[in-house]
mmCIF file of C-alpha atoms and ligand atoms in Angstrom:
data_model
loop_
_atom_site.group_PDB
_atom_site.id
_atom_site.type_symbol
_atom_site.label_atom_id
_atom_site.label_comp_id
_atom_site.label_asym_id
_atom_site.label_seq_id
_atom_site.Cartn_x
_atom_site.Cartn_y
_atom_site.Cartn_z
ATOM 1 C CA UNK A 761 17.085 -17.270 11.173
ATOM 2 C CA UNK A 762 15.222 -14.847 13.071
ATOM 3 C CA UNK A 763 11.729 -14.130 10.668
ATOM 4 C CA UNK A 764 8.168 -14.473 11.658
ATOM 5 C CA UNK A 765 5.701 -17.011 11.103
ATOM 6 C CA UNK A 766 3.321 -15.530 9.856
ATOM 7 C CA UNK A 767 2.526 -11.965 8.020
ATOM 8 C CA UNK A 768 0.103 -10.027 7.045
ATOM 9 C CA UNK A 769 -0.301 -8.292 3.191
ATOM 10 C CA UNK A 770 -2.047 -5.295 1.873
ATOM 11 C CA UNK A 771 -2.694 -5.710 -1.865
ATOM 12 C CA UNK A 772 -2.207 -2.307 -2.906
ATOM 13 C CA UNK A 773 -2.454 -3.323 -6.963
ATOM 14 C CA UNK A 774 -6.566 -1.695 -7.224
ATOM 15 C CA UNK A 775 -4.925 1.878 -6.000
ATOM 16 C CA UNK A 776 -1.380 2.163 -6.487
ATOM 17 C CA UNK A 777 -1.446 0.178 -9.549
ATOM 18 C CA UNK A 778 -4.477 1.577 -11.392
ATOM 19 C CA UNK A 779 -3.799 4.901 -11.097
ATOM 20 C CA UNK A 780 -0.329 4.441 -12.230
ATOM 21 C CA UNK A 781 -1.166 2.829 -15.674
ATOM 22 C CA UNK A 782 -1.579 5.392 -18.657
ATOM 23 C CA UNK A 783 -4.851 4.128 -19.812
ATOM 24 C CA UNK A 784 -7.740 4.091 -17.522
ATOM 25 C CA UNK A 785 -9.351 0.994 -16.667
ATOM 26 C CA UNK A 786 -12.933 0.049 -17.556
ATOM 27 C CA UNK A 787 -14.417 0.019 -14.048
ATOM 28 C CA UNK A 788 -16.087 -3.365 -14.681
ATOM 29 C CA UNK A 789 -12.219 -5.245 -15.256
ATOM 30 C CA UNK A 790 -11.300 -3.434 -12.190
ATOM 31 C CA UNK A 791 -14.638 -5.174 -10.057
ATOM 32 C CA UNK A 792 -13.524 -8.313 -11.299
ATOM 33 C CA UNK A 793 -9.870 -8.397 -10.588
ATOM 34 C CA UNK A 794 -10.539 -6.850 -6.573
ATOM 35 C CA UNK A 795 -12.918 -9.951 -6.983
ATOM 36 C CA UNK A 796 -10.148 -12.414 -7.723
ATOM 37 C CA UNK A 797 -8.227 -10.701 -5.362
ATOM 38 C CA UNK A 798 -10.444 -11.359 -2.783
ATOM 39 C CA UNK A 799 -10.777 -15.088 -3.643
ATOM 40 C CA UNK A 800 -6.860 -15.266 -3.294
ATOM 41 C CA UNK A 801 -7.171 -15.215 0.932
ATOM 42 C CA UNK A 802 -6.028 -11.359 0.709
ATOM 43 C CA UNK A 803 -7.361 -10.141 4.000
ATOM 44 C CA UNK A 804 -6.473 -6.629 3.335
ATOM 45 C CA UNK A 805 -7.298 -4.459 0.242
ATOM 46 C CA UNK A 806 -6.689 -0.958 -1.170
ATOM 47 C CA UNK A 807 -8.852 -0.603 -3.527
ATOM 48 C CA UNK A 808 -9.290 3.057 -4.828
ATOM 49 C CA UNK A 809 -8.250 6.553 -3.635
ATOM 50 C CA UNK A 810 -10.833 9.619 -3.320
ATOM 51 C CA UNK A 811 -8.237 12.122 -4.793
ATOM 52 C CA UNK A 812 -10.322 14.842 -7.006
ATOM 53 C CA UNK A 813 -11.096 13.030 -10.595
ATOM 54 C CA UNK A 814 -9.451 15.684 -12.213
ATOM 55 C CA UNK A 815 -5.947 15.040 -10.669
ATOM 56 C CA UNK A 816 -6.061 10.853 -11.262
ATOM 57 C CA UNK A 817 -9.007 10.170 -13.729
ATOM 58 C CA UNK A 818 -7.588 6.433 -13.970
ATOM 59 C CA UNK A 819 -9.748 6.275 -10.269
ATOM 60 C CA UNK A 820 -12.620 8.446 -10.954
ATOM 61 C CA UNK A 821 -14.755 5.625 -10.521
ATOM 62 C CA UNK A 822 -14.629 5.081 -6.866
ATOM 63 C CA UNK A 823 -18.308 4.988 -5.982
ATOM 64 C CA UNK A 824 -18.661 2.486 -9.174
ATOM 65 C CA UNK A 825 -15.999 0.210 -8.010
ATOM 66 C CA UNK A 826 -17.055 0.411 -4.248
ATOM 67 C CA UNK A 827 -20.511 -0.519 -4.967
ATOM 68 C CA UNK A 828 -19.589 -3.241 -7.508
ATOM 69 C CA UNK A 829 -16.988 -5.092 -5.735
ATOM 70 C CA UNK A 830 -17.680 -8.370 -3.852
ATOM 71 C CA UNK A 831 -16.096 -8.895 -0.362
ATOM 72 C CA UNK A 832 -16.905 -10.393 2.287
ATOM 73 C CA UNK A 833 -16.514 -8.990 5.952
ATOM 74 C CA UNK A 834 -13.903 -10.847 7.536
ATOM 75 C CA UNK A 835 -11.812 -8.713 4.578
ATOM 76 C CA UNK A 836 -10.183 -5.213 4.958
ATOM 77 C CA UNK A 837 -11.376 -2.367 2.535
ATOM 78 C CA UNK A 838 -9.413 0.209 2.699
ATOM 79 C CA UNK A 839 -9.698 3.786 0.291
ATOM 80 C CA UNK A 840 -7.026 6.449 -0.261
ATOM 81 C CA UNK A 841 -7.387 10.486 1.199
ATOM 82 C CA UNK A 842 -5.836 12.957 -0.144
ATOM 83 C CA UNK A 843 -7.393 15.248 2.139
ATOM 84 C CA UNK A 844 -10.808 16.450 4.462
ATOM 85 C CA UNK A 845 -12.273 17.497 0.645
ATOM 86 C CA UNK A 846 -11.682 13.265 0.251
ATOM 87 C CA UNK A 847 -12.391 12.441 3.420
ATOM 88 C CA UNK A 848 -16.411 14.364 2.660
ATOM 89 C CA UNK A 849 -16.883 12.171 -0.051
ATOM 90 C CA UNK A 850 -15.586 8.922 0.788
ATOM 91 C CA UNK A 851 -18.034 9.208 3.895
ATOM 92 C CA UNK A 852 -20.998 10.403 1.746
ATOM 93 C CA UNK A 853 -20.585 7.616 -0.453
ATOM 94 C CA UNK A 854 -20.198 5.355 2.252
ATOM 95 C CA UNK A 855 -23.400 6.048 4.103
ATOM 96 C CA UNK A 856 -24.916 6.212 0.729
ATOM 97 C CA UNK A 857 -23.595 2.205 -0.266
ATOM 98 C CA UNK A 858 -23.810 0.402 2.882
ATOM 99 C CA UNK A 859 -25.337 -2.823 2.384
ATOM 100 C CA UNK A 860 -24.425 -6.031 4.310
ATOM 101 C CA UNK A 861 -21.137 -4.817 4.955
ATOM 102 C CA UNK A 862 -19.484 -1.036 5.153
ATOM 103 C CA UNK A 863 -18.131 -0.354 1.621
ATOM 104 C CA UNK A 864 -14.656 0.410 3.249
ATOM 105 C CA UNK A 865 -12.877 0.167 6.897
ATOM 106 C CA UNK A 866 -10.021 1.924 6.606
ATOM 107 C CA UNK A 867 -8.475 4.454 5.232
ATOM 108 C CA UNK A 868 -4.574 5.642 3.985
ATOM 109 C CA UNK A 869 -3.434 9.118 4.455
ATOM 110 C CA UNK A 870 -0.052 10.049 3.360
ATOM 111 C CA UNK A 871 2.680 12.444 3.129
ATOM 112 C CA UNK A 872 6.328 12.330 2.172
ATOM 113 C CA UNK A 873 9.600 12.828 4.669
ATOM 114 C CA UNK A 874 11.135 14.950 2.100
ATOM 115 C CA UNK A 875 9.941 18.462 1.484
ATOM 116 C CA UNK A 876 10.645 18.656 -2.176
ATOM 117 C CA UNK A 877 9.090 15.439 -2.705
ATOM 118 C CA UNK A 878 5.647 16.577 -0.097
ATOM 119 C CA UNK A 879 5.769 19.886 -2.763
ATOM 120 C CA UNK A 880 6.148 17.883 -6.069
ATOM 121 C CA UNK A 881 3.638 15.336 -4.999
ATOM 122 C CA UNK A 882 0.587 17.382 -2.755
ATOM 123 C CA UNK A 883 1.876 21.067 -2.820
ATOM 124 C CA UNK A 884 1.940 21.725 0.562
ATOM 125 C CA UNK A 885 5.155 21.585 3.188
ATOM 126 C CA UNK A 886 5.290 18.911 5.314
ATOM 127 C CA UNK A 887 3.849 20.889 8.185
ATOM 128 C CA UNK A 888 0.942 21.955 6.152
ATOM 129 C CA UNK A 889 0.103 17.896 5.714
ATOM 130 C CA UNK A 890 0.537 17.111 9.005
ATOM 131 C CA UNK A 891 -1.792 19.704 10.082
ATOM 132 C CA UNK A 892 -4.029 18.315 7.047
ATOM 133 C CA UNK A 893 -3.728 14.639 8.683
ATOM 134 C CA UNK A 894 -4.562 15.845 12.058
ATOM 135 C CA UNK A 895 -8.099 16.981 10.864
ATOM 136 C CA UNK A 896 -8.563 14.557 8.205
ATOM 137 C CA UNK A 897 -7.530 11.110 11.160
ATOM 138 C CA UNK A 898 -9.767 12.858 13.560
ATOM 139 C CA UNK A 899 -12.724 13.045 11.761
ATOM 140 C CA UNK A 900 -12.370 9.445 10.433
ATOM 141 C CA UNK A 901 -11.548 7.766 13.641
ATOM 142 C CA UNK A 902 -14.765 9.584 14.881
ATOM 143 C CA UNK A 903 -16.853 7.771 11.839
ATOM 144 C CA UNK A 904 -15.058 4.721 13.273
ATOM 145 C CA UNK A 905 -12.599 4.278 10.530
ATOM 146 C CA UNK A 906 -9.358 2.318 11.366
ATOM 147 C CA UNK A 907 -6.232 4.352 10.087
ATOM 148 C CA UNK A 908 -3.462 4.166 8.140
ATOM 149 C CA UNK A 909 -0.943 6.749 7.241
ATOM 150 C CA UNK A 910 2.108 6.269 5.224
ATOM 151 C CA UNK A 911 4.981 8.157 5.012
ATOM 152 C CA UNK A 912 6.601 8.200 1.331
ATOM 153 C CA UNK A 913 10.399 8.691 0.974
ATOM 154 C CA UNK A 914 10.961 7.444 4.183
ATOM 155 C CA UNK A 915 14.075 5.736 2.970
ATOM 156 C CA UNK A 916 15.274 8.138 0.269
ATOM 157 C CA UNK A 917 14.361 11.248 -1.821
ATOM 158 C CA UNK A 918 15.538 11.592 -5.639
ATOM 159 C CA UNK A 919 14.799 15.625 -5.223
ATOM 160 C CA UNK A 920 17.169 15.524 -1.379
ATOM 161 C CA UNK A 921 18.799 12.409 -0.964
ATOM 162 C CA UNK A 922 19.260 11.236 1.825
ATOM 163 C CA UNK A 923 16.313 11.332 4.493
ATOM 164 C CA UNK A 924 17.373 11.137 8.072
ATOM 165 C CA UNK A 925 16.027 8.212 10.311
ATOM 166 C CA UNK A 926 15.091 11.216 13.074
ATOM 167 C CA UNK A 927 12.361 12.902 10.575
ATOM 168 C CA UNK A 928 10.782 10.027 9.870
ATOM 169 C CA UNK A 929 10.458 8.990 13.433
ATOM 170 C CA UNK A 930 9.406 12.396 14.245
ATOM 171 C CA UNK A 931 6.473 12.494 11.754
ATOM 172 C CA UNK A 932 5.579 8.750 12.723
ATOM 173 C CA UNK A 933 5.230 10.278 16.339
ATOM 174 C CA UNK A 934 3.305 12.911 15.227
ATOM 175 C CA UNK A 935 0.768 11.098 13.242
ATOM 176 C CA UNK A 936 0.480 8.572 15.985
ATOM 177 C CA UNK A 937 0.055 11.372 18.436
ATOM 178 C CA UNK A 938 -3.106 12.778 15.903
ATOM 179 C CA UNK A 939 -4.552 9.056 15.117
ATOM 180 C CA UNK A 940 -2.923 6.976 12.934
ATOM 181 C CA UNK A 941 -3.046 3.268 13.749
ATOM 182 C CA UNK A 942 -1.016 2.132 11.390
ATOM 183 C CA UNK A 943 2.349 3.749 9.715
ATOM 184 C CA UNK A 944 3.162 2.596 6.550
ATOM 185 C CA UNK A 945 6.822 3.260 6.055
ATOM 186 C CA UNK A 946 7.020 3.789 1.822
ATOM 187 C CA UNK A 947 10.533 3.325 -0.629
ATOM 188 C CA UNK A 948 8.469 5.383 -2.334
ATOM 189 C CA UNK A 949 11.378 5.657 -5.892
ATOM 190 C CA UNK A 950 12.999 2.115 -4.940
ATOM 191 C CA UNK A 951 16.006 3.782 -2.937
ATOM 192 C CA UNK A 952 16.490 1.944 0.316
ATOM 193 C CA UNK A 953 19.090 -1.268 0.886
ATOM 194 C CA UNK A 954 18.663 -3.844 2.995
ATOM 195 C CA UNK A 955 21.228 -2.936 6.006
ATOM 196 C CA UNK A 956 19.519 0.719 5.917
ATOM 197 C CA UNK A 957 16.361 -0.973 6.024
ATOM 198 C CA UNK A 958 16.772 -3.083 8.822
ATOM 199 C CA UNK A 959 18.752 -0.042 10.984
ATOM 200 C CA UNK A 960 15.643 1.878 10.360
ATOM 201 C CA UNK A 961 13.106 -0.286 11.351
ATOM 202 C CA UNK A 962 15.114 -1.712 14.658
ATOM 203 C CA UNK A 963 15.428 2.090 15.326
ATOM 204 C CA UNK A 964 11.519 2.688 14.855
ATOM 205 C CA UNK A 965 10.391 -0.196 16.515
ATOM 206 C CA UNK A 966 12.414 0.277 19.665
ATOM 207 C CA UNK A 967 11.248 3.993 19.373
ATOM 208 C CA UNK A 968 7.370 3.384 18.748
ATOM 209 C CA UNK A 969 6.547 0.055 20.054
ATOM 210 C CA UNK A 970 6.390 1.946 23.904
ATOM 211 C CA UNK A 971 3.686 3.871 22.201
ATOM 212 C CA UNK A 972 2.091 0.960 21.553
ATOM 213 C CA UNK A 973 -0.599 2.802 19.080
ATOM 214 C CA UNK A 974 0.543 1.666 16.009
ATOM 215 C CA UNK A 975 1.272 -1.006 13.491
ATOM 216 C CA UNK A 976 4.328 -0.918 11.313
ATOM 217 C CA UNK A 977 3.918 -1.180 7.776
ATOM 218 C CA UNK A 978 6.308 -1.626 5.094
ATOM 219 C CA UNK A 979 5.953 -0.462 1.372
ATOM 220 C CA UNK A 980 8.766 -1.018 -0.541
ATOM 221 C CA UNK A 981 9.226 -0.676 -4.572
ATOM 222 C CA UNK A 982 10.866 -2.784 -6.987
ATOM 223 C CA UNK A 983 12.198 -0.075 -8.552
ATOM 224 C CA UNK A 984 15.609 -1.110 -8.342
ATOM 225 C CA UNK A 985 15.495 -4.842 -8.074
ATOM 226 C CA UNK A 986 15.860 -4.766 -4.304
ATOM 227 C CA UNK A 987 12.907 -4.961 -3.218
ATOM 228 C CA UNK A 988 12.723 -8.515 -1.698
ATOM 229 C CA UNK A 989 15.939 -8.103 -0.261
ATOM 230 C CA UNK A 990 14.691 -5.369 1.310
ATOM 231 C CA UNK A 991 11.666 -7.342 2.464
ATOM 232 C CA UNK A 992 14.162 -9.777 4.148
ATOM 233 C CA UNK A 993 15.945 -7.140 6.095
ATOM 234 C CA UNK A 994 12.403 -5.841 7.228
ATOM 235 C CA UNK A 995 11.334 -9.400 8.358
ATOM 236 C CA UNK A 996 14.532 -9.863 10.171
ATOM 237 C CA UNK A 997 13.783 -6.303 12.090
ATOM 238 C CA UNK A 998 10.913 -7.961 13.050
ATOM 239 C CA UNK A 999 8.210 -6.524 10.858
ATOM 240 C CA UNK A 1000 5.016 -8.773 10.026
ATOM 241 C CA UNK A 1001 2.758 -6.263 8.212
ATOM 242 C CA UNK A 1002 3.764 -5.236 4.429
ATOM 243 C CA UNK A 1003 2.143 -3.837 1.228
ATOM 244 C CA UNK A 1004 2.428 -5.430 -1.917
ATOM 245 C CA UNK A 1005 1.117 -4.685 -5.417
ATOM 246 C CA UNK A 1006 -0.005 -7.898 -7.837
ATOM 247 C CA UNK A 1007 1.383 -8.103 -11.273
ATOM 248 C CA UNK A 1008 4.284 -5.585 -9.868
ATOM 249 C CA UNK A 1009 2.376 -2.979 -11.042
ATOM 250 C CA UNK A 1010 2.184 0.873 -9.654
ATOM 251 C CA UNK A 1011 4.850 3.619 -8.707
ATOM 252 C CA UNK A 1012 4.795 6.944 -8.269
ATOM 253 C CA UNK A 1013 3.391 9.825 -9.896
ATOM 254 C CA UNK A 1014 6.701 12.282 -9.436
ATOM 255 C CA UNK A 1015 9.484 11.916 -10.408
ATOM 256 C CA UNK A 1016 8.932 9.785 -13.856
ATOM 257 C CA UNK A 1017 10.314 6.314 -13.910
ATOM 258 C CA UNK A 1018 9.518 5.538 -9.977
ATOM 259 C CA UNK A 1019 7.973 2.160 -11.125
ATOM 260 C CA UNK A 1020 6.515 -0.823 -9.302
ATOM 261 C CA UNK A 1021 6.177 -1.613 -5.881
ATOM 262 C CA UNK A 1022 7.243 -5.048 -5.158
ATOM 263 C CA UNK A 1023 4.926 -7.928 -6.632
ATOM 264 C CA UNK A 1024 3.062 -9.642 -4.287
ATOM 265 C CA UNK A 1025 2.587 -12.947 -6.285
ATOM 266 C CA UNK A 1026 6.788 -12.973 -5.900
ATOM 267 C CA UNK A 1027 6.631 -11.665 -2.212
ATOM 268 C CA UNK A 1028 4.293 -14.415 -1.087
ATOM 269 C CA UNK A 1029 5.976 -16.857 -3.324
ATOM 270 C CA UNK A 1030 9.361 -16.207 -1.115
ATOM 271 C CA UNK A 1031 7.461 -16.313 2.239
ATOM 272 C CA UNK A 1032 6.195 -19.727 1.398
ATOM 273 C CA UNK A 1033 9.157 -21.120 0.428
ATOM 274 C CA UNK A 1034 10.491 -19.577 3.721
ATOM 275 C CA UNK A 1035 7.801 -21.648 5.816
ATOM 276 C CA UNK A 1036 6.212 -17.994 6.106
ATOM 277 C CA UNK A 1037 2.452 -17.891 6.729
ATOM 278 C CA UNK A 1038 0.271 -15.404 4.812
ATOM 279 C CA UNK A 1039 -3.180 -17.319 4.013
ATOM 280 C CA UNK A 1040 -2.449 -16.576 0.467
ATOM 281 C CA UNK A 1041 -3.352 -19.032 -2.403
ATOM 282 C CA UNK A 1042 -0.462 -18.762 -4.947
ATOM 283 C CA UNK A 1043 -1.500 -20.059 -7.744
ATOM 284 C CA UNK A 1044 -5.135 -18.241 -7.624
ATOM 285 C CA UNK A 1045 -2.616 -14.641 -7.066
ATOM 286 C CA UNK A 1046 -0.617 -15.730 -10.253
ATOM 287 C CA UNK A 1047 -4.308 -16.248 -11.923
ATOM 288 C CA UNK A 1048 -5.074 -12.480 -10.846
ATOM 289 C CA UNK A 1049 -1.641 -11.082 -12.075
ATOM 290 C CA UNK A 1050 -2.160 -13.128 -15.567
ATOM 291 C CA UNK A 1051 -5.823 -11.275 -16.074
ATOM 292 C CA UNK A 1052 -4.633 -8.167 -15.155
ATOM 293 C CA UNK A 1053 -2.081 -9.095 -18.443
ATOM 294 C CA UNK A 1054 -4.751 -9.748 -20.288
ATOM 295 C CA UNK A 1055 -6.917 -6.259 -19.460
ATOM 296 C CA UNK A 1056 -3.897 -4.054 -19.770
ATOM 297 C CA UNK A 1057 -2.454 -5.850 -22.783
ATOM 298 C CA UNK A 1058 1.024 -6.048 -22.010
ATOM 299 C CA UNK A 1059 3.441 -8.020 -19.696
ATOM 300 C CA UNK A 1060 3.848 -6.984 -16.010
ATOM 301 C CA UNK A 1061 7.132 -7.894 -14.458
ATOM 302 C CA UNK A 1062 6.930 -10.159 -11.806
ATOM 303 C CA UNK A 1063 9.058 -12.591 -12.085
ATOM 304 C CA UNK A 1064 6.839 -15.795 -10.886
ATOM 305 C CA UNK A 1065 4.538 -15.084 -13.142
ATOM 306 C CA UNK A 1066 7.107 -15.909 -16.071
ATOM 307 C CA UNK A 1067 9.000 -18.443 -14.170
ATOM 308 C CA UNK A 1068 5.913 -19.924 -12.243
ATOM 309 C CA UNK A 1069 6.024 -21.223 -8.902
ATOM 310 C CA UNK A 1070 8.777 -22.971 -7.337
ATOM 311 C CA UNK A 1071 8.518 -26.833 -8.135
ATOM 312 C CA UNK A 1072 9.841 -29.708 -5.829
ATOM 313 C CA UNK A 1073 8.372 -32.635 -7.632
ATOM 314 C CA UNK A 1074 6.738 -33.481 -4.366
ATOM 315 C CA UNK A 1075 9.254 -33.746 -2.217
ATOM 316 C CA UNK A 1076 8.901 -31.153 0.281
HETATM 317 ZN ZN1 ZN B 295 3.805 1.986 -3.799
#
């Protein structure tokens, strides 16, 4: 089968998962599960977003969990901007925290493909975000920030439907053309199959790779049970670079029941078994998800956490 050996995962569990859970979480839990994170091999981290406290109190603490966290340099830190208002802060605080390392690297800037959904979600029409982006990616590749940008609903909207392949390359060119480095490409309410995933990303790839200024990133929710096989379809397209949430938790704000992005204790748990590369330590991930059990009180849904890893009695 044609897969990679090797991928690369963004644990997007501190951002997309925190501020999806009703409660907030005390900002010392949330230091020590990036920690375990961290101690898993994760190269690449989302930890927090700098959206305006009032909007998402569950991440009002991102100075607190910036400056608390533990992580060493060869590791990604990467912070979520709503917009230049974000972009102030998360630079303030950054010159403000720097110790032996920068407290973040990167950051994720996003929009959606559909207009309803770019409306529901940021109040603005897609051309208004883009124009957003343009200022917000400048300014942070000038303060040296790497940059990624995702674009939600790429595969599906529940306000439109269908989203068609030629927007989403269009705004992937565009944000390329103002910055980006990265595109993540988000299932943002769990809507895409496997056969449209892989026609969009063969499309995209032979469409952007020329371009040659990006990575391609996919983001793909559980929602509907099909996010692995989606995952498959993506690998076979030749995709390396995903995002992943521990413990399955996170979503989307709008509309209501857009839950869980893929977990990433399953994901890796598949790539493994696959002879897939990731640097990962499994059981330490499935030591993360079970804490983060423990802190929210309740049980998350990945499946490998229940079942546990896969066990060949030694005989691989
Ligand atoms: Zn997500």
């Amino acid at each position: 089968m044609n897969i990679p050996d090797t991928v690369e995962i963004r644990e997007v569990g501190p951002r997309d998962g925190f501020q999806n859970e009703p409660e907030t979480i005390p900002t010392e839990r949330k230091i020590e599960l990036i920690d375990m994170l961290v101690r898993t091999g994760l190269r690449r981290l989302e930890v927090t977003s700098f959206v305006r406290p009032d909007v998402i109190p569950q991440l009002a603490d991102a100075a607190e969990v910036l400056a608390g966290i533990n992580v060493p340099g060869e590791v990604s830190v990467s912070v979520l901007i709503p917009n230049e208002r974000g972009l102030e802060r998360a630079l303030e605080l950054r010159d403000r925290i720097a110790r032996t390392r920068p407290a973040f690297d990167e950051i994720n800037v996003f929009l959606s493909a559909s207009e309803t959904h770019n409306r529901k979600n940021v109040n603005r029409s897609i051309a208004e975000s883009l124009a957003g982006l343009e200022v917000v990616l400048g300014r942070a590749r000038e303060a040296g920030l790497r940059c990624e940008a995702v674009i939600s609903t790429s595969f599906g909207c529940p306000y439109e439907g269908r989203v068609p392949p030629a927007r989403v390359l269009e705004i992937a060119k565009r944000l390329c053309d103002v910055g980006a480095q990265e595109i993540g490409f988000g299932d943002t309410t769990g809507m895409a199959n496997p056969v449209q995933v892989g026609e969009l990303f063969a499309m995209l790839r032979s469409e952007l790779d020329e371009l040659g200024c990006m990575q391609l990133t996919a983001h793909f929710h559980n929602t509907r049970g099909q996010g692995l096989a989606n995952v498959l379809a993506a690998l076979q397209a030749g995709v390396t670079s995903f995002e992943s949430s521990f413990g399955e938790l996170g979503g989307c704000p709008v509309p209501p029941g857009a839950t869980g992005n893929i977990a990433t204790e399953d994901f890796v748990s598949m790539l493994h078994e696959m002879g897939i590369t990731t640097g990962i330590d499994l059981d330490a991930l499935l030591a993360c998800a079970r804490r983060a059990q423990e802190v929210l009180g309740r049980p998350l849904g990945s499946h490998t956490l229940v079942a546990g890893p896969v066990d060949w009695h030694g005989e691989r």
